PDB file of C-alpha atoms in Angstrom:
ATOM      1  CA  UNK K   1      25.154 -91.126 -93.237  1.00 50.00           C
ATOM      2  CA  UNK K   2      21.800 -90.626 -93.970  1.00 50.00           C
ATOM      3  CA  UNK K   3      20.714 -87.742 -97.081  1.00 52.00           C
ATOM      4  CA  UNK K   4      19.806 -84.637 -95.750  1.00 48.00           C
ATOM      5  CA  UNK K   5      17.680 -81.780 -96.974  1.00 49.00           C
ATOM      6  CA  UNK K   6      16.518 -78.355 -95.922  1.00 50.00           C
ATOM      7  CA  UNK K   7      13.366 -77.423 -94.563  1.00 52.00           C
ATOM      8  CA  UNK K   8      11.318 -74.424 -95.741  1.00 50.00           C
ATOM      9  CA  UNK K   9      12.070 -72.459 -93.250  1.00 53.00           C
ATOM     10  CA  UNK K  10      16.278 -73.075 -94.020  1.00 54.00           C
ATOM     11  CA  UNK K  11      16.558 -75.776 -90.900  1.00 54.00           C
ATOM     12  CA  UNK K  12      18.353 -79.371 -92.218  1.00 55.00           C
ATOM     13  CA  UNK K  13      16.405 -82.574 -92.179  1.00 54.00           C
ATOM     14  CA  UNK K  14      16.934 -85.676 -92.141  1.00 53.00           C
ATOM     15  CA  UNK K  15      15.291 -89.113 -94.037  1.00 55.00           C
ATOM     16  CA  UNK K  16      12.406 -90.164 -92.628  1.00 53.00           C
ATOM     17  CA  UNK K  17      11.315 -86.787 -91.311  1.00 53.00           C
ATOM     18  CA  UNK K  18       8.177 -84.912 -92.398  1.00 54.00           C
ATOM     19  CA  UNK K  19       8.013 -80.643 -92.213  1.00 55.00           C
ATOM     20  CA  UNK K  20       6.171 -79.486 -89.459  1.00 57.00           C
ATOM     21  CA  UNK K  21       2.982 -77.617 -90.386  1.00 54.00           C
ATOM     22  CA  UNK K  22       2.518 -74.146 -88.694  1.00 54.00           C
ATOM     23  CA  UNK K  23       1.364 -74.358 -85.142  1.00 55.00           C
ATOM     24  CA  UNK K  24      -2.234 -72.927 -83.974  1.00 52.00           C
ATOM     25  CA  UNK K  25      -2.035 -71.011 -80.474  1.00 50.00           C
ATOM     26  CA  UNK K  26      -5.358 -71.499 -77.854  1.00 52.00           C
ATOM     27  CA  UNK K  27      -6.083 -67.658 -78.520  1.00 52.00           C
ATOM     28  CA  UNK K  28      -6.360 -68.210 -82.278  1.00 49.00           C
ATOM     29  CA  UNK K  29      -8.847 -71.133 -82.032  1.00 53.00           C
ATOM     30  CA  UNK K  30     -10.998 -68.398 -79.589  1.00 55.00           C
ATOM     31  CA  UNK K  31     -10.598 -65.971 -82.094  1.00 60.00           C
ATOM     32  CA  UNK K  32     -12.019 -68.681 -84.744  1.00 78.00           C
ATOM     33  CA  UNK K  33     -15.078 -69.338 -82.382  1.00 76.00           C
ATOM     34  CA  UNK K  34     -16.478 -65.592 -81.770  1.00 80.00           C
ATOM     35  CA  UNK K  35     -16.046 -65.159 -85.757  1.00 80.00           C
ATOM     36  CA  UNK K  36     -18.519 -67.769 -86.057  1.00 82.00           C
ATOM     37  CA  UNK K  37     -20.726 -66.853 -83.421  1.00 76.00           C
ATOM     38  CA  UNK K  38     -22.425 -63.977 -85.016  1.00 78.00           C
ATOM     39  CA  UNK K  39     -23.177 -66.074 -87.993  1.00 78.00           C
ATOM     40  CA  UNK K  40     -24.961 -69.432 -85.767  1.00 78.00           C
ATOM     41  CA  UNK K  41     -27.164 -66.379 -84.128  1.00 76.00           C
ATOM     42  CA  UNK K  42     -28.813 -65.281 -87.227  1.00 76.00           C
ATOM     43  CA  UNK K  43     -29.206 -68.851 -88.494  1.00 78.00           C
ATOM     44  CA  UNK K  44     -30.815 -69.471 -85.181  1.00 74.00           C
ATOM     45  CA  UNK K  45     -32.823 -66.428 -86.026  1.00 72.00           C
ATOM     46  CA  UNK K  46     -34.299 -67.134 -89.173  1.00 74.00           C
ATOM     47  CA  UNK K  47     -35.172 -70.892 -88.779  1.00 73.00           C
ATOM     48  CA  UNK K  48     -36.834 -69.578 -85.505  1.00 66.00           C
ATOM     49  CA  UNK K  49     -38.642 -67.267 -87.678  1.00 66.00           C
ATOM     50  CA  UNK K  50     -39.537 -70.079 -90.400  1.00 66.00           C
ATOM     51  CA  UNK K  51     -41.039 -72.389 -87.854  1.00 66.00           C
ATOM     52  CA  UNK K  52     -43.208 -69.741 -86.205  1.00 63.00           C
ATOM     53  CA  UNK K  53     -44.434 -68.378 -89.796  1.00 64.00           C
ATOM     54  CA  UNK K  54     -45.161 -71.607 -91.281  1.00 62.00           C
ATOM     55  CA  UNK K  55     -44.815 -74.953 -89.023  1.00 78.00           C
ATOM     56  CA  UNK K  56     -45.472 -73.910 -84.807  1.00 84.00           C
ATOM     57  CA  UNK K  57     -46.056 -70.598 -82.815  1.00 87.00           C
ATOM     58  CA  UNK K  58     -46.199 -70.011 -79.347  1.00 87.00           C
ATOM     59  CA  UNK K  59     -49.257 -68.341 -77.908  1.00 88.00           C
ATOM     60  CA  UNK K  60     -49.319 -67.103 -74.225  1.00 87.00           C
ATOM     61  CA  UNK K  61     -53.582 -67.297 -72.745  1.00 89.00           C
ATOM     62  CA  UNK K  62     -54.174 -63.956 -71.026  1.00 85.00           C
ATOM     63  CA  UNK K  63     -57.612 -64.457 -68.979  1.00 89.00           C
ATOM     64  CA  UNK K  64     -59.583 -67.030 -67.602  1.00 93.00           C
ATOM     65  CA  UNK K  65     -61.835 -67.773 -70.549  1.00 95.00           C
ATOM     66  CA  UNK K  66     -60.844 -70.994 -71.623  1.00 95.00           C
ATOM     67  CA  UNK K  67     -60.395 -72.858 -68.197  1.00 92.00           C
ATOM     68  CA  UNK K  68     -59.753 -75.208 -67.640  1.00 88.00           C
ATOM     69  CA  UNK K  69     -58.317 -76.570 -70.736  1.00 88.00           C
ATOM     70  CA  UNK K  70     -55.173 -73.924 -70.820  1.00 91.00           C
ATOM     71  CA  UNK K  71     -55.381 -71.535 -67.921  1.00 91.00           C
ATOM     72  CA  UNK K  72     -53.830 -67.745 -67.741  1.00 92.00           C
ATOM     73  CA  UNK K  73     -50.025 -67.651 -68.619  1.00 89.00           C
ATOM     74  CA  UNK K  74     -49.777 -70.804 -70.023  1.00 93.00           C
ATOM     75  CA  UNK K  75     -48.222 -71.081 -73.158  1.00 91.00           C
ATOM     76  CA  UNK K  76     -49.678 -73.201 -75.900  1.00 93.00           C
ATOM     77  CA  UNK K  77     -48.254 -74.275 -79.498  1.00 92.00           C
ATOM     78  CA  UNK K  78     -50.423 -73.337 -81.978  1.00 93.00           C
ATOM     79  CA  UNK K  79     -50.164 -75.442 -85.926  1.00 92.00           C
ATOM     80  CA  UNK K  80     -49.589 -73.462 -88.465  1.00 88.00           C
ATOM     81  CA  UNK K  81     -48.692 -75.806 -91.290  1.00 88.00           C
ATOM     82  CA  UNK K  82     -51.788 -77.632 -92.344  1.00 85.00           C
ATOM     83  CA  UNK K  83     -54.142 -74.440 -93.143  1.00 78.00           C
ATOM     84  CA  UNK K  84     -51.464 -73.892 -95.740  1.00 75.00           C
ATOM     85  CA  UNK K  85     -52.631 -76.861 -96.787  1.00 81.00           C
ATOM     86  CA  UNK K  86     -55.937 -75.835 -96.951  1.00 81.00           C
ATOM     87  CA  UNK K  87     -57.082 -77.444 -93.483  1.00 87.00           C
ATOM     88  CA  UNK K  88     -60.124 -75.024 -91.761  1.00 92.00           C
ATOM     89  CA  UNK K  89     -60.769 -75.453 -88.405  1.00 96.00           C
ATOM     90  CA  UNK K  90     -63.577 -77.641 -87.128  1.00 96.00           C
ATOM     91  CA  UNK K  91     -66.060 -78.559 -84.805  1.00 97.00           C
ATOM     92  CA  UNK K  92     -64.291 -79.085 -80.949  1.00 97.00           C
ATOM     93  CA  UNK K  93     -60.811 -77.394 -82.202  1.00 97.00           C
ATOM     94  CA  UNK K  94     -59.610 -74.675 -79.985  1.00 97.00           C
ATOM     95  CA  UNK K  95     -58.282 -72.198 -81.979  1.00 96.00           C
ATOM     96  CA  UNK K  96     -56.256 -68.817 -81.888  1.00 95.00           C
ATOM     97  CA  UNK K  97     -57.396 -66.199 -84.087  1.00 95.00           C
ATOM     98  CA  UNK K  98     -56.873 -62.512 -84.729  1.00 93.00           C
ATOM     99  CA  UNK K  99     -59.630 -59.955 -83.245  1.00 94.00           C
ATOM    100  CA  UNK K 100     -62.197 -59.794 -85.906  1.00 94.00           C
ATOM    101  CA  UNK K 101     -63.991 -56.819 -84.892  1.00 94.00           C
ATOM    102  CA  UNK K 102     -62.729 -54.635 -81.372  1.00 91.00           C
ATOM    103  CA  UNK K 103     -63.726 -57.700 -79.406  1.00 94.00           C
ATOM    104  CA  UNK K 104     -60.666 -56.826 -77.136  1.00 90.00           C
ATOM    105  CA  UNK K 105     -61.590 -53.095 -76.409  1.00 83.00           C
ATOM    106  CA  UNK K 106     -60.739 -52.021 -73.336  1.00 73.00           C
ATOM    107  CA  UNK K 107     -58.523 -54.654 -72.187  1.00 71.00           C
ATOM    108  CA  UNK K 108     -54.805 -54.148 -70.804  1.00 61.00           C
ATOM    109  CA  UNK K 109     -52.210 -53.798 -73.331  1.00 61.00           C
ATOM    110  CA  UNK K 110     -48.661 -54.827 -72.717  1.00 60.00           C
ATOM    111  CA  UNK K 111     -45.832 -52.574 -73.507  1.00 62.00           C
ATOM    112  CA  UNK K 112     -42.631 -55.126 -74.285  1.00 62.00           C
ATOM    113  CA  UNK K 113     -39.239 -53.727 -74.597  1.00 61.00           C
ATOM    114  CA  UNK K 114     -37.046 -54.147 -77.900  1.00 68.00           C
ATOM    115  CA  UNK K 115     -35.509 -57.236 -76.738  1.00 65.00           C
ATOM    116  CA  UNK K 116     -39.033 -58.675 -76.201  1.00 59.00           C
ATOM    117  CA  UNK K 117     -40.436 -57.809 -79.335  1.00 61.00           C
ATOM    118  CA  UNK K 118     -37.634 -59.019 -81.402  1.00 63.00           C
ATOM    119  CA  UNK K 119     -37.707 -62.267 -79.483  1.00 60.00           C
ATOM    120  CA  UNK K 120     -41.526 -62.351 -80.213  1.00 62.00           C
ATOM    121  CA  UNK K 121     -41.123 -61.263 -84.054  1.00 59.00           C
ATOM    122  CA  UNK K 122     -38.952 -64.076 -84.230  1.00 56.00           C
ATOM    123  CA  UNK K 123     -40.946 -66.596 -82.574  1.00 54.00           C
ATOM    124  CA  UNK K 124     -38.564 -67.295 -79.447  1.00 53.00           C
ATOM    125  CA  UNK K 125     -41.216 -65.367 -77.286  1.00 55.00           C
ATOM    126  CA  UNK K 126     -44.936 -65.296 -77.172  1.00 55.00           C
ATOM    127  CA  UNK K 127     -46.332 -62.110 -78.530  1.00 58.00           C
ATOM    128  CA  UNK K 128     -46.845 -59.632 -76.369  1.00 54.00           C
ATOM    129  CA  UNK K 129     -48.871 -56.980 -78.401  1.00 54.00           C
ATOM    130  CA  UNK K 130     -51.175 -58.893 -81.139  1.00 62.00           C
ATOM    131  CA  UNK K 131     -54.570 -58.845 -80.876  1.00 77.00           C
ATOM    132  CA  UNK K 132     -55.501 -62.413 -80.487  1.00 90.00           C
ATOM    133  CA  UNK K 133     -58.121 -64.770 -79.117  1.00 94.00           C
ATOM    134  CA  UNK K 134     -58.339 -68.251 -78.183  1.00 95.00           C
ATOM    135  CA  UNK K 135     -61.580 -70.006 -78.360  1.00 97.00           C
ATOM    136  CA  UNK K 136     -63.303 -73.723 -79.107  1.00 98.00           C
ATOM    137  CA  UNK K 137     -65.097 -73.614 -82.323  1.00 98.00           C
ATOM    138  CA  UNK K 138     -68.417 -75.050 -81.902  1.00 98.00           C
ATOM    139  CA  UNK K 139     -69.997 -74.233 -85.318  1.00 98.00           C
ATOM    140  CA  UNK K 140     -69.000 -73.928 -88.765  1.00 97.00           C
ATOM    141  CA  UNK K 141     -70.998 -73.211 -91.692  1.00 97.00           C
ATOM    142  CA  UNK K 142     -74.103 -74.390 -92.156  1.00 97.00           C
ATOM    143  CA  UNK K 143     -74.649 -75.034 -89.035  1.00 97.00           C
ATOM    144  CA  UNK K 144     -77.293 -74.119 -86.241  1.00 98.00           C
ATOM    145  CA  UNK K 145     -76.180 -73.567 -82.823  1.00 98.00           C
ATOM    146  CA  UNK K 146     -79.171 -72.783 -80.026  1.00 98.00           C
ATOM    147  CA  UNK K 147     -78.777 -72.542 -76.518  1.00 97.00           C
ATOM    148  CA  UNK K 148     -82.321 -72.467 -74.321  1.00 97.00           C
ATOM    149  CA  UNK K 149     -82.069 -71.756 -70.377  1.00 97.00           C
ATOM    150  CA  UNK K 150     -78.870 -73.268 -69.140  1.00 97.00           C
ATOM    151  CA  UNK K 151     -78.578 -76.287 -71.886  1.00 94.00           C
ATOM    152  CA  UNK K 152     -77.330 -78.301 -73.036  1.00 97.00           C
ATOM    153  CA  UNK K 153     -76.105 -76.560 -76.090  1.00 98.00           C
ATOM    154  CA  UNK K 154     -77.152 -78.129 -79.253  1.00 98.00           C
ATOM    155  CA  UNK K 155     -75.434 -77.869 -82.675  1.00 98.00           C
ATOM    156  CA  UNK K 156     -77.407 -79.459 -85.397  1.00 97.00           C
ATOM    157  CA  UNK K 157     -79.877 -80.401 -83.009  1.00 96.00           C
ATOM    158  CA  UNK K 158     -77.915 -82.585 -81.329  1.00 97.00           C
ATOM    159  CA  UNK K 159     -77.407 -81.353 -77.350  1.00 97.00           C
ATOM    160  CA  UNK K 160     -73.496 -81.505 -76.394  1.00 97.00           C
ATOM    161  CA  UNK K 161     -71.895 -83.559 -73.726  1.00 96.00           C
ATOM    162  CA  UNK K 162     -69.299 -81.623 -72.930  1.00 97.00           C
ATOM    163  CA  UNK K 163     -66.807 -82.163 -69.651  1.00 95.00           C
ATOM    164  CA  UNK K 164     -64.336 -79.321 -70.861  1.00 96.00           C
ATOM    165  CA  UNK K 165     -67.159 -76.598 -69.590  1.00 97.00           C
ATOM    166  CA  UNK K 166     -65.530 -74.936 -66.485  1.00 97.00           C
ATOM    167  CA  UNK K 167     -66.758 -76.803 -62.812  1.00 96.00           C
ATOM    168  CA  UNK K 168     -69.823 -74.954 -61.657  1.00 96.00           C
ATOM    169  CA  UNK K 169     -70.479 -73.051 -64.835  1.00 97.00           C
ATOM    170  CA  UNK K 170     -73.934 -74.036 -67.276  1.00 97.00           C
ATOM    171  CA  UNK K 171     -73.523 -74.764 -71.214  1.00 97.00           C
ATOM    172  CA  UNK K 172     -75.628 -71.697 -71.664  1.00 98.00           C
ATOM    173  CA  UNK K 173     -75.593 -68.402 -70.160  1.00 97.00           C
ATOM    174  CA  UNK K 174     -79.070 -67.242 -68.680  1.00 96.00           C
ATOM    175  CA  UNK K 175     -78.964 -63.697 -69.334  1.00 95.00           C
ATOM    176  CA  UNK K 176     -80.376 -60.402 -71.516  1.00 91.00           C
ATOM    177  CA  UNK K 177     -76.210 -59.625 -72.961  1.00 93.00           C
ATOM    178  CA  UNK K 178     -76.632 -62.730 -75.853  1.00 95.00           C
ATOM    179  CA  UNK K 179     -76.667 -65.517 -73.875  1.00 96.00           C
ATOM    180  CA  UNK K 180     -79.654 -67.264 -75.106  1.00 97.00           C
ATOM    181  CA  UNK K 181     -79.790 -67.491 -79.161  1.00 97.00           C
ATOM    182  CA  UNK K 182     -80.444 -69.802 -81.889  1.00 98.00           C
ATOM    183  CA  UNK K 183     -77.788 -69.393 -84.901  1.00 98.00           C
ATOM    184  CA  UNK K 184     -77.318 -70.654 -88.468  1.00 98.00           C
ATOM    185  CA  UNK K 185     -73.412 -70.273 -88.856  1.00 98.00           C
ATOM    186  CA  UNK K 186     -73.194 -68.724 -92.893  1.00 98.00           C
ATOM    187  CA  UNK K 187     -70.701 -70.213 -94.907  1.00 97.00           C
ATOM    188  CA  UNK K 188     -66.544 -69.117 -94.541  1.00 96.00           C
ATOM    189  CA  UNK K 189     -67.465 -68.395 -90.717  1.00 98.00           C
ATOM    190  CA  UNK K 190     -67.028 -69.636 -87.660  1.00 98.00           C
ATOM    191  CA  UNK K 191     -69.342 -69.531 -84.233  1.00 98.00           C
ATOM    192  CA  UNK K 192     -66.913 -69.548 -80.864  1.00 98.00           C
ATOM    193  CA  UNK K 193     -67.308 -70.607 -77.301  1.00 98.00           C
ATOM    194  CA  UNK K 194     -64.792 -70.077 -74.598  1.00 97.00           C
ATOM    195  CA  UNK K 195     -64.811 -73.116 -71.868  1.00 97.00           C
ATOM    196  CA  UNK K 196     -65.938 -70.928 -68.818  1.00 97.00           C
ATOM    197  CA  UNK K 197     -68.963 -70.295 -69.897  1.00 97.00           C
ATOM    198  CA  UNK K 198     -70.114 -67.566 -67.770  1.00 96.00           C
ATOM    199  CA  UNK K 199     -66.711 -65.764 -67.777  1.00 95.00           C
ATOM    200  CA  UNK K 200     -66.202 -65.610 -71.674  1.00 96.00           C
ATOM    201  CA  UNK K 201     -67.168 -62.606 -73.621  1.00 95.00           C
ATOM    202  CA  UNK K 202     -67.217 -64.974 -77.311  1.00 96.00           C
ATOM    203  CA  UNK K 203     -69.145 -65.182 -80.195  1.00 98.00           C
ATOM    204  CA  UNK K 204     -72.717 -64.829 -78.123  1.00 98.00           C
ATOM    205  CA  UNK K 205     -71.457 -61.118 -76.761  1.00 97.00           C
ATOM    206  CA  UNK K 206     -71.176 -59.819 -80.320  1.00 97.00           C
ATOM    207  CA  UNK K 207     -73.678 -60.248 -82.284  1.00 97.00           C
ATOM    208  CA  UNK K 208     -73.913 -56.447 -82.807  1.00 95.00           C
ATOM    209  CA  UNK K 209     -70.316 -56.375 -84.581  1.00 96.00           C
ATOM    210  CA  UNK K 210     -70.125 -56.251 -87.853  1.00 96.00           C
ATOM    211  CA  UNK K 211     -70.016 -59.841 -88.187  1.00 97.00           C
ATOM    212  CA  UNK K 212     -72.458 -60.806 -86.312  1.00 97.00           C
ATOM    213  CA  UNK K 213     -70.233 -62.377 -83.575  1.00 97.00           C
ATOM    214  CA  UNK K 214     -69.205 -65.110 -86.245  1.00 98.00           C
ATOM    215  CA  UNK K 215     -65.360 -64.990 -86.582  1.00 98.00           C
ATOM    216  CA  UNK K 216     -63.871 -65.204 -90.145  1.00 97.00           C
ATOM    217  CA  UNK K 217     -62.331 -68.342 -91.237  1.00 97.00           C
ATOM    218  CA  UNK K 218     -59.751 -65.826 -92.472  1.00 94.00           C
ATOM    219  CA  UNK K 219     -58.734 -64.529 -89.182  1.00 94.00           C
ATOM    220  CA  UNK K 220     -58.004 -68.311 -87.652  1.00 95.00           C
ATOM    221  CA  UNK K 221     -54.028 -68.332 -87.206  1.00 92.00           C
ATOM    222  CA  UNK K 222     -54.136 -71.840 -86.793  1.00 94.00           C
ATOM    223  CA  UNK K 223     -55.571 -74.627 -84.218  1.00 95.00           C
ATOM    224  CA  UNK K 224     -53.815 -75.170 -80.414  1.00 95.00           C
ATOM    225  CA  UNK K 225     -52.387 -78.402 -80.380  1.00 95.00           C
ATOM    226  CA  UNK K 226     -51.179 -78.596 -76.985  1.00 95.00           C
ATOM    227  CA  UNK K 227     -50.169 -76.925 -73.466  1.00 95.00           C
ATOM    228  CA  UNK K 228     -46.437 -76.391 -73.541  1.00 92.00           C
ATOM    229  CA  UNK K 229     -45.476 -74.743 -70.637  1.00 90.00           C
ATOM    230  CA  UNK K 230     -45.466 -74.560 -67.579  1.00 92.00           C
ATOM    231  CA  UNK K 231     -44.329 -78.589 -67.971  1.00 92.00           C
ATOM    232  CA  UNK K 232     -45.867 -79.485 -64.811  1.00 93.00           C
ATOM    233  CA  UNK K 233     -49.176 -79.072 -67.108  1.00 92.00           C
ATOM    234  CA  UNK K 234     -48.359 -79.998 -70.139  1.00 93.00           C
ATOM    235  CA  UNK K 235     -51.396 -81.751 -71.924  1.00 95.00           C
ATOM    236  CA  UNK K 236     -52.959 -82.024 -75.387  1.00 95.00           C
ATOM    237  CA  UNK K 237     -55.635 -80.558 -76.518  1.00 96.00           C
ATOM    238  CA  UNK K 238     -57.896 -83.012 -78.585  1.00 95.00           C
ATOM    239  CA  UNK K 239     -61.138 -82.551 -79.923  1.00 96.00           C
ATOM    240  CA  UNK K 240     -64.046 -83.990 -78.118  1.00 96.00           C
ATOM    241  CA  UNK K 241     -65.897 -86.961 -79.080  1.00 95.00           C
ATOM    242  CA  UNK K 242     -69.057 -85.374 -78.652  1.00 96.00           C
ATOM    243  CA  UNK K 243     -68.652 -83.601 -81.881  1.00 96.00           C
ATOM    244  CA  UNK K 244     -68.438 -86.863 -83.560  1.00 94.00           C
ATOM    245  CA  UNK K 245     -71.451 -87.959 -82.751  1.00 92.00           C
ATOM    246  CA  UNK K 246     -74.079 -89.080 -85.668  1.00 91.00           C
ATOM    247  CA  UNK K 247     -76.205 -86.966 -87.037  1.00 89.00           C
ATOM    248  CA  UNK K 248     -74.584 -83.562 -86.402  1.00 93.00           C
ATOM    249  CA  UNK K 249     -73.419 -83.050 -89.949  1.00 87.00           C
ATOM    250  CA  UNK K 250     -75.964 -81.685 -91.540  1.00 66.00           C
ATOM    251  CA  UNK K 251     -73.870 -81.476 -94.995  1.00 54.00           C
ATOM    252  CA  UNK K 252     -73.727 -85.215 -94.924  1.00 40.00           C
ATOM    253  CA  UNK K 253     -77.659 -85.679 -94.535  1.00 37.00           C
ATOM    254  CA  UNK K 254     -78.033 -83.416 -97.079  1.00 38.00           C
ATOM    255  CA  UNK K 255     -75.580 -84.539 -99.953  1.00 36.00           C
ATOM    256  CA  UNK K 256     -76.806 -88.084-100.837  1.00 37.00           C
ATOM    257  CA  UNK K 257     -80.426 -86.031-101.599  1.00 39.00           C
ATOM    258  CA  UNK K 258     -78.231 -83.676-103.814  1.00 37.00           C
ATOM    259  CA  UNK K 259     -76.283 -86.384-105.603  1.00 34.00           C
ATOM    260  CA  UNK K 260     -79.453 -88.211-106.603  1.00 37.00           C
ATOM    261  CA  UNK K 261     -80.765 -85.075-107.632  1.00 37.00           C
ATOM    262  CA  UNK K 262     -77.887 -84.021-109.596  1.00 40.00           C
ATOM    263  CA  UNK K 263     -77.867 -87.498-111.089  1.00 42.00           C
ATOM    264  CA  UNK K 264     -81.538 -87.565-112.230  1.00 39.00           C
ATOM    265  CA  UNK K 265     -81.413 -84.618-114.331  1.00 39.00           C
ATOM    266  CA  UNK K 266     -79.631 -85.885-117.303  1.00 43.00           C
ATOM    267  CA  UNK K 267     -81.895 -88.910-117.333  1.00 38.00           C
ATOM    268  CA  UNK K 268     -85.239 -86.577-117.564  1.00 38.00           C
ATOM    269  CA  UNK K 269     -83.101 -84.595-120.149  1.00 42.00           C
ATOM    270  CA  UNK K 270     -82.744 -87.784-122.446  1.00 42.00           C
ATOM    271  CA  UNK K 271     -86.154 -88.865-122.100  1.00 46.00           C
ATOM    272  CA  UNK K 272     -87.557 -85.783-122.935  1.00 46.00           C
ATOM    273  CA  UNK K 273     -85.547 -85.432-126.236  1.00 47.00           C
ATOM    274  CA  UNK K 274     -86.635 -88.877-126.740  1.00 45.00           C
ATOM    275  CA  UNK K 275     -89.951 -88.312-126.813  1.00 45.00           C
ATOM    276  CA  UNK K 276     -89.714 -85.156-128.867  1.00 43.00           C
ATOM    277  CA  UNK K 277     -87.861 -87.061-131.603  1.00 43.00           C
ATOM    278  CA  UNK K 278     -90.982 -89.409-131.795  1.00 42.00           C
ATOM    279  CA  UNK K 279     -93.651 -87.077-132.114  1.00 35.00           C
ATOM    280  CA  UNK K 280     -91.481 -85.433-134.802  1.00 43.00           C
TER     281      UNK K 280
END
């Protein structure tokens, strides 16, 4: 006969036997599940709202200005990591940024429900209620941006090629509103330009504002990377070649001239003691 002993719960067993362990039912595995539900949402949640404060957001494009690069209700993903790095935007980049001064007056306003504003707070939605613009930058500071008749638009005085410009419209507006001007873009600014031309009220229809029509670099939430949705046009959004052409950085003509300069006063410095030691 084999040795015997009793199980925890009082029943004999035999050699070779091992206790069973407490069995789970299906509804306590359930039970498990919806405990741990709650807790997945808000993680969800907050790395939602993480990414949309400092890595990507989602814009939605509201009008026709900047056809037809994204169109209206697009959405577009907008980087928001490398101006914490202390990235500005540049030359060709279009850009979101906040309202800088009551440019959007007068437009429809959305009114979103709770659900759509915590989904938007959150980054899971586009916003629906904050006064944003999206724009190509086409000067930064220190630069001079003129347009005569219907163009080409010259930064630098260099005219632009550029193909983005909406079919059928001109690179300058001929008209009494702002549409013809020659600008010199002051520093920590920026000078803006929607794509449709004649359908974009930008940085050449307020010039009255406070700033001048230049838009803070300040109020720049961060540069549109790409077209997101719908998929069926999903596209990047890179900047065009025809702001890399030579010669449009002024800053660059300029420094060399300012390094020599900056390097030839300690020389006339030294000779000057020089010669005032000798006449001593």
């Amino acid at each position: 006969m084999g040795n015997s002993a009793v199980g925890a719960d009082g029943s004999p067993q035999t050699d070779g036997e091992e206790p069973e362990g407490p069995r789970r039912s299906g509804p306590g595995k359930q039970r498990s599940f919806w405990r741990e539900l709650p807790i997945l949402v808000v993680v969800a949640l907050v790395l939602a709202l993480l990414i949309k404060t400092f890595l990507v957001q989602a814009f939605s494009i509201p009008s026709e200005s900047m056809q037809n690069a994204p169109q209206p209700g697009d959405r577009v993903l907008v980087d928001k990591l490398t101006p914490w790095f202390g990235s500005q935007p540049g030359r060709g980049e279009v850009v979101v940024f906040h309202d800088p001064d009551n440019w959007l007056a007068g437009q429809p306003t959305s009114n979103p429900n709770v659900v759509q504003k915590v989904l938007s707070f959150v980054g899971v939605m586009p916003s629906a209620n904050e006064q944003d613009l999206i724009k190509r930058v086409i000067g930064v500071g220190g630069d001079t941006v003129e347009c005569k008749g219907t163009g080409p638009l010259t930064v630098n005085g260099k005219p632009l090629d550029e193909p983005y410009v909406f079919p059928g419209n001109t690179p300058c507006s001929v008209d009494q509103r702002g549409g013809q001007f020659k600008v010199t873009v002051p520093k920590g600014k920026l000078w803006m330009m929607g794509d449709h031309r004649q359908d974009s009220e930008d940085s050449r229809y307020h010039q009255a504002d406070k700033n001048h029509g230049f838009v803070p670099v300040d109020e720049a939430v961060g540069r549109a990377f790409v077209v997101a949705w719908p998929l069926s046009r999903w596209a990047t959004l890179p900047v065009p070649g025809t702001f890399d052409q030579s010669g449009i950085n002024t800053r660059a003509v300029v420094a060399p001239g300012a390094l020599s300069l900056a390097g030839a006063v300690p020389v006339v410095l030294w000779r000057r003691r020089r010669g005032a030691a000798r006449t001593r």
